[in-house]
Amino acid sequence: MPVQPRPPVPADAPVPAEAPAAPPAEGAPADHAVGLAHFNSLPFAAAEAAFLECCGSLRWAHRMAAHRPYPDLGALLAASDEAGYDLAPGDIAEALAAEPAPCLHHDAPRAAHLALRAAHAAYESRFGHTFVICLDAYGSSQHVDQVLAGIRVRMEHEVDEERAVTAEELRRLARSRIVELMTAGPGQER
């Protein structure tokens, strides 16, 4: 299968946040190797359930669990991307049905909650599914603005264009959750 070139990144696009370089806590793994080794050794059903927390497609989770063991985090993330690109429309719909809509902390101003609910409702009415976005590149104080801006921009998309953007956001979310899963210590799966 030919590799699809990625579109150019705008000069003002945010740079994804790097993982903090803080030293690991006492007894914590220095990298993802311990988490990955533990994960590779899980029973199939436990691994599949953990993968379902990363992406709500049963087909994707089954494929990811079946292809263990992964030699390193890079191979695991590459497999996640490949499995994500192979999702059929029904698999994407299943994954979207499992996604919670991005929300605010309960202490956020009432007006912000109302604006976000209205934006989500408009998006869901237009596209028939919840709005998904990976916010790894932003601090938590920017999440609301990025969600609202994302909805505003993506409401202008044609259905096919938004389907492609949504599938990419699901892949990005899965990657982020996998990294989080591999960072968790044994017995601390999400």
mmCIF file of C-alpha atoms in Angstrom:
data_model
loop_
_atom_site.group_PDB
_atom_site.id
_atom_site.type_symbol
_atom_site.label_atom_id
_atom_site.label_comp_id
_atom_site.label_asym_id
_atom_site.label_seq_id
_atom_site.Cartn_x
_atom_site.Cartn_y
_atom_site.Cartn_z
ATOM 1 C CA MET A 1 0.000 0.000 0.000
ATOM 2 C CA PRO A 2 1.551 3.381 -0.981
ATOM 3 C CA VAL A 3 2.271 5.800 1.844
ATOM 4 C CA GLN A 4 0.020 8.833 1.800
ATOM 5 C CA PRO A 5 1.992 12.071 2.164
ATOM 6 C CA ARG A 6 0.952 14.193 5.124
ATOM 7 C CA PRO A 7 -0.362 17.668 4.331
ATOM 8 C CA PRO A 8 2.020 20.514 5.163
ATOM 9 C CA VAL A 9 1.785 21.796 8.733
ATOM 10 C CA PRO A 10 0.871 25.505 8.951
ATOM 11 C CA ALA A 11 3.615 27.696 10.395
ATOM 12 C CA ASP A 12 1.337 28.758 13.269
ATOM 13 C CA ALA A 13 0.325 25.195 14.186
ATOM 14 C CA PRO A 14 0.968 24.245 17.812
ATOM 15 C CA VAL A 15 3.948 22.056 18.515
ATOM 16 C CA PRO A 16 2.921 18.899 20.387
ATOM 17 C CA ALA A 17 3.958 18.936 24.010
ATOM 18 C CA GLU A 18 6.864 16.666 24.803
ATOM 19 C CA ALA A 19 6.690 14.260 27.711
ATOM 20 C CA PRO A 20 8.237 15.785 30.806
ATOM 21 C CA ALA A 21 11.878 14.886 31.276
ATOM 22 C CA ALA A 22 11.538 14.514 35.051
ATOM 23 C CA PRO A 23 13.356 11.544 36.524
ATOM 24 C CA PRO A 24 11.150 8.533 37.239
ATOM 25 C CA ALA A 25 9.795 8.094 40.757
ATOM 26 C CA GLU A 26 11.504 5.524 42.940
ATOM 27 C CA GLY A 27 10.545 2.080 41.676
ATOM 28 C CA ALA A 28 9.045 3.516 38.461
ATOM 29 C CA PRO A 29 10.332 2.421 35.054
ATOM 30 C CA ALA A 30 12.882 4.670 33.384
ATOM 31 C CA ASP A 31 10.993 4.271 30.111
ATOM 32 C CA HIS A 32 8.023 2.380 28.702
ATOM 33 C CA ALA A 33 9.870 -0.956 28.589
ATOM 34 C CA VAL A 34 8.550 -2.241 31.926
ATOM 35 C CA GLY A 35 4.979 -1.227 31.113
ATOM 36 C CA LEU A 36 5.268 -2.765 27.662
ATOM 37 C CA ALA A 37 6.742 -6.016 28.995
ATOM 38 C CA HIS A 38 3.912 -6.254 31.534
ATOM 39 C CA PHE A 39 1.340 -5.457 28.872
ATOM 40 C CA ASN A 40 2.765 -8.027 26.457
ATOM 41 C CA SER A 41 2.377 -10.678 29.183
ATOM 42 C CA LEU A 42 -1.298 -9.947 29.974
ATOM 43 C CA PRO A 43 -3.923 -12.552 29.095
ATOM 44 C CA PHE A 44 -5.552 -11.824 25.728
ATOM 45 C CA ALA A 45 -8.889 -10.690 27.227
ATOM 46 C CA ALA A 46 -7.165 -8.246 29.600
ATOM 47 C CA ALA A 47 -5.049 -6.771 26.797
ATOM 48 C CA GLU A 48 -8.078 -6.444 24.530
ATOM 49 C CA ALA A 49 -10.048 -4.701 27.310
ATOM 50 C CA ALA A 50 -7.151 -2.292 27.887
ATOM 51 C CA PHE A 51 -6.954 -1.540 24.166
ATOM 52 C CA LEU A 52 -10.724 -0.910 24.115
ATOM 53 C CA GLU A 53 -10.054 1.905 26.585
ATOM 54 C CA CYS A 54 -7.699 3.427 23.995
ATOM 55 C CA CYS A 55 -10.070 3.056 21.027
ATOM 56 C CA GLY A 56 -13.646 1.811 21.263
ATOM 57 C CA SER A 57 -13.512 -0.363 18.134
ATOM 58 C CA LEU A 58 -13.625 -4.043 19.090
ATOM 59 C CA ARG A 59 -11.968 -4.966 15.772
ATOM 60 C CA TRP A 60 -9.096 -2.542 16.445
ATOM 61 C CA ALA A 61 -8.641 -3.745 20.045
ATOM 62 C CA HIS A 62 -8.767 -7.405 19.002
ATOM 63 C CA ARG A 63 -6.172 -6.836 16.291
ATOM 64 C CA MET A 64 -3.879 -4.928 18.647
ATOM 65 C CA ALA A 65 -4.089 -7.613 21.344
ATOM 66 C CA ALA A 66 -3.588 -10.418 18.813
ATOM 67 C CA HIS A 67 -0.379 -8.909 17.431
ATOM 68 C CA ARG A 68 1.458 -8.916 20.762
ATOM 69 C CA PRO A 69 4.225 -9.038 21.782
ATOM 70 C CA TYR A 70 5.413 -5.625 20.662
ATOM 71 C CA PRO A 71 9.206 -5.166 20.814
ATOM 72 C CA ASP A 72 9.052 -1.479 21.753
ATOM 73 C CA LEU A 73 6.733 1.499 22.057
ATOM 74 C CA GLY A 74 7.466 2.642 18.496
ATOM 75 C CA ALA A 75 6.317 -0.700 17.081
ATOM 76 C CA LEU A 76 3.196 -0.587 19.245
ATOM 77 C CA LEU A 77 2.326 2.926 18.061
ATOM 78 C CA ALA A 78 2.996 1.989 14.422
ATOM 79 C CA ALA A 79 0.684 -1.008 14.800
ATOM 80 C CA SER A 80 -1.955 1.277 16.330
ATOM 81 C CA ASP A 81 -1.749 3.633 13.367
ATOM 82 C CA GLU A 82 -1.918 0.778 10.864
ATOM 83 C CA ALA A 83 -4.924 -0.777 12.610
ATOM 84 C CA GLY A 84 -6.556 2.671 12.742
ATOM 85 C CA TYR A 85 -6.098 3.228 9.010
ATOM 86 C CA ASP A 86 -7.727 -0.144 8.342
ATOM 87 C CA LEU A 87 -10.943 0.632 10.242
ATOM 88 C CA ALA A 88 -14.132 0.307 8.234
ATOM 89 C CA PRO A 89 -16.856 2.957 8.621
ATOM 90 C CA GLY A 90 -18.744 0.667 11.032
ATOM 91 C CA ASP A 91 -15.616 0.287 13.189
ATOM 92 C CA ILE A 92 -15.184 4.057 13.304
ATOM 93 C CA ALA A 93 -18.857 4.475 14.247
ATOM 94 C CA GLU A 94 -18.352 1.928 17.048
ATOM 95 C CA ALA A 95 -15.274 3.797 18.298
ATOM 96 C CA LEU A 96 -17.100 7.129 18.155
ATOM 97 C CA ALA A 97 -20.034 5.713 20.125
ATOM 98 C CA ALA A 98 -17.597 4.863 22.924
ATOM 99 C CA GLU A 99 -16.021 8.336 22.990
ATOM 100 C CA PRO A 100 -17.136 10.817 25.616
ATOM 101 C CA ALA A 101 -17.606 14.346 24.361
ATOM 102 C CA PRO A 102 -14.833 16.695 25.537
ATOM 103 C CA CYS A 103 -16.160 18.439 28.621
ATOM 104 C CA LEU A 104 -15.249 21.064 31.171
ATOM 105 C CA HIS A 105 -14.309 20.840 34.796
ATOM 106 C CA HIS A 106 -17.421 21.308 36.929
ATOM 107 C CA ASP A 107 -15.972 24.578 38.309
ATOM 108 C CA ALA A 108 -15.898 26.220 34.865
ATOM 109 C CA PRO A 109 -18.246 29.167 34.359
ATOM 110 C CA ARG A 110 -21.835 28.294 33.498
ATOM 111 C CA ALA A 111 -21.578 30.249 30.230
ATOM 112 C CA ALA A 112 -18.657 28.062 29.126
ATOM 113 C CA HIS A 113 -20.658 24.896 29.877
ATOM 114 C CA LEU A 114 -23.614 26.239 27.885
ATOM 115 C CA ALA A 115 -21.429 27.259 24.934
ATOM 116 C CA LEU A 116 -19.748 23.864 24.843
ATOM 117 C CA ARG A 117 -23.076 21.982 25.077
ATOM 118 C CA ALA A 118 -24.529 24.080 22.249
ATOM 119 C CA ALA A 119 -21.460 23.558 20.064
ATOM 120 C CA HIS A 120 -21.513 19.782 20.675
ATOM 121 C CA ALA A 121 -25.234 19.620 19.895
ATOM 122 C CA ALA A 122 -24.756 21.509 16.620
ATOM 123 C CA TYR A 123 -21.845 19.261 15.631
ATOM 124 C CA GLU A 124 -23.716 16.055 16.490
ATOM 125 C CA SER A 125 -26.768 17.285 14.585
ATOM 126 C CA ARG A 126 -24.675 17.963 11.476
ATOM 127 C CA PHE A 127 -22.428 14.876 11.509
ATOM 128 C CA GLY A 128 -24.367 12.321 13.576
ATOM 129 C CA HIS A 129 -21.631 11.557 16.112
ATOM 130 C CA THR A 130 -19.743 13.091 18.990
ATOM 131 C CA PHE A 131 -16.952 15.556 18.332
ATOM 132 C CA VAL A 132 -13.491 14.115 19.005
ATOM 133 C CA ILE A 133 -10.230 15.970 19.240
ATOM 134 C CA CYS A 134 -6.816 15.121 20.655
ATOM 135 C CA LEU A 135 -5.654 17.970 22.875
ATOM 136 C CA ASP A 136 -2.168 16.684 23.721
ATOM 137 C CA ALA A 137 -0.526 19.742 22.166
ATOM 138 C CA TYR A 138 -2.337 22.128 24.521
ATOM 139 C CA GLY A 139 -2.291 22.920 28.209
ATOM 140 C CA SER A 140 -5.484 22.209 30.122
ATOM 141 C CA SER A 141 -6.245 25.937 30.304
ATOM 142 C CA GLN A 142 -6.500 25.961 26.484
ATOM 143 C CA HIS A 143 -8.762 22.925 26.092
ATOM 144 C CA VAL A 144 -12.090 24.767 26.051
ATOM 145 C CA ASP A 145 -10.895 27.293 23.496
ATOM 146 C CA GLN A 146 -9.416 24.558 21.301
ATOM 147 C CA VAL A 147 -12.580 22.427 21.434
ATOM 148 C CA LEU A 148 -14.822 25.375 20.578
ATOM 149 C CA ALA A 149 -12.464 26.549 17.816
ATOM 150 C CA GLY A 150 -12.181 22.991 16.495
ATOM 151 C CA ILE A 151 -15.936 22.560 16.348
ATOM 152 C CA ARG A 152 -16.341 25.939 14.659
ATOM 153 C CA VAL A 153 -13.765 25.094 11.962
ATOM 154 C CA ARG A 154 -14.909 21.529 11.445
ATOM 155 C CA MET A 155 -18.590 22.503 11.112
ATOM 156 C CA GLU A 156 -17.551 23.969 7.747
ATOM 157 C CA HIS A 157 -16.298 20.593 6.490
ATOM 158 C CA GLU A 158 -18.157 18.454 4.025
ATOM 159 C CA VAL A 159 -19.236 15.110 5.514
ATOM 160 C CA ASP A 160 -16.462 13.118 3.777
ATOM 161 C CA GLU A 161 -13.787 15.613 4.821
ATOM 162 C CA GLU A 162 -14.989 15.542 8.428
ATOM 163 C CA ARG A 163 -15.059 11.745 8.392
ATOM 164 C CA ALA A 164 -11.355 11.747 7.481
ATOM 165 C CA VAL A 165 -10.495 14.353 10.139
ATOM 166 C CA THR A 166 -12.471 12.426 12.758
ATOM 167 C CA ALA A 167 -10.675 9.172 11.900
ATOM 168 C CA GLU A 168 -7.309 10.961 12.262
ATOM 169 C CA GLU A 169 -8.334 12.389 15.651
ATOM 170 C CA LEU A 170 -9.344 8.890 16.788
ATOM 171 C CA ARG A 171 -5.888 7.610 15.760
ATOM 172 C CA ARG A 172 -4.200 10.441 17.650
ATOM 173 C CA LEU A 173 -6.318 9.773 20.741
ATOM 174 C CA ALA A 174 -5.500 6.053 20.588
ATOM 175 C CA ARG A 175 -1.755 6.815 20.381
ATOM 176 C CA SER A 176 -1.963 9.187 23.345
ATOM 177 C CA ARG A 177 -3.892 6.678 25.431
ATOM 178 C CA ILE A 178 -1.461 3.884 24.543
ATOM 179 C CA VAL A 179 1.463 5.989 25.742
ATOM 180 C CA GLU A 180 -0.460 6.689 28.954
ATOM 181 C CA LEU A 181 -1.228 2.977 29.324
ATOM 182 C CA MET A 182 2.414 2.004 28.856
ATOM 183 C CA THR A 183 3.495 4.649 31.365
ATOM 184 C CA ALA A 184 1.172 3.259 34.037
ATOM 185 C CA GLY A 185 2.849 0.758 36.284
ATOM 186 C CA PRO A 186 1.822 -2.909 36.368
ATOM 187 C CA GLY A 187 -1.669 -3.265 37.800
ATOM 188 C CA GLN A 188 -2.497 0.370 37.011
ATOM 189 C CA GLU A 189 -4.093 -0.093 33.589
ATOM 190 C CA ARG A 190 -6.599 2.645 32.852
#
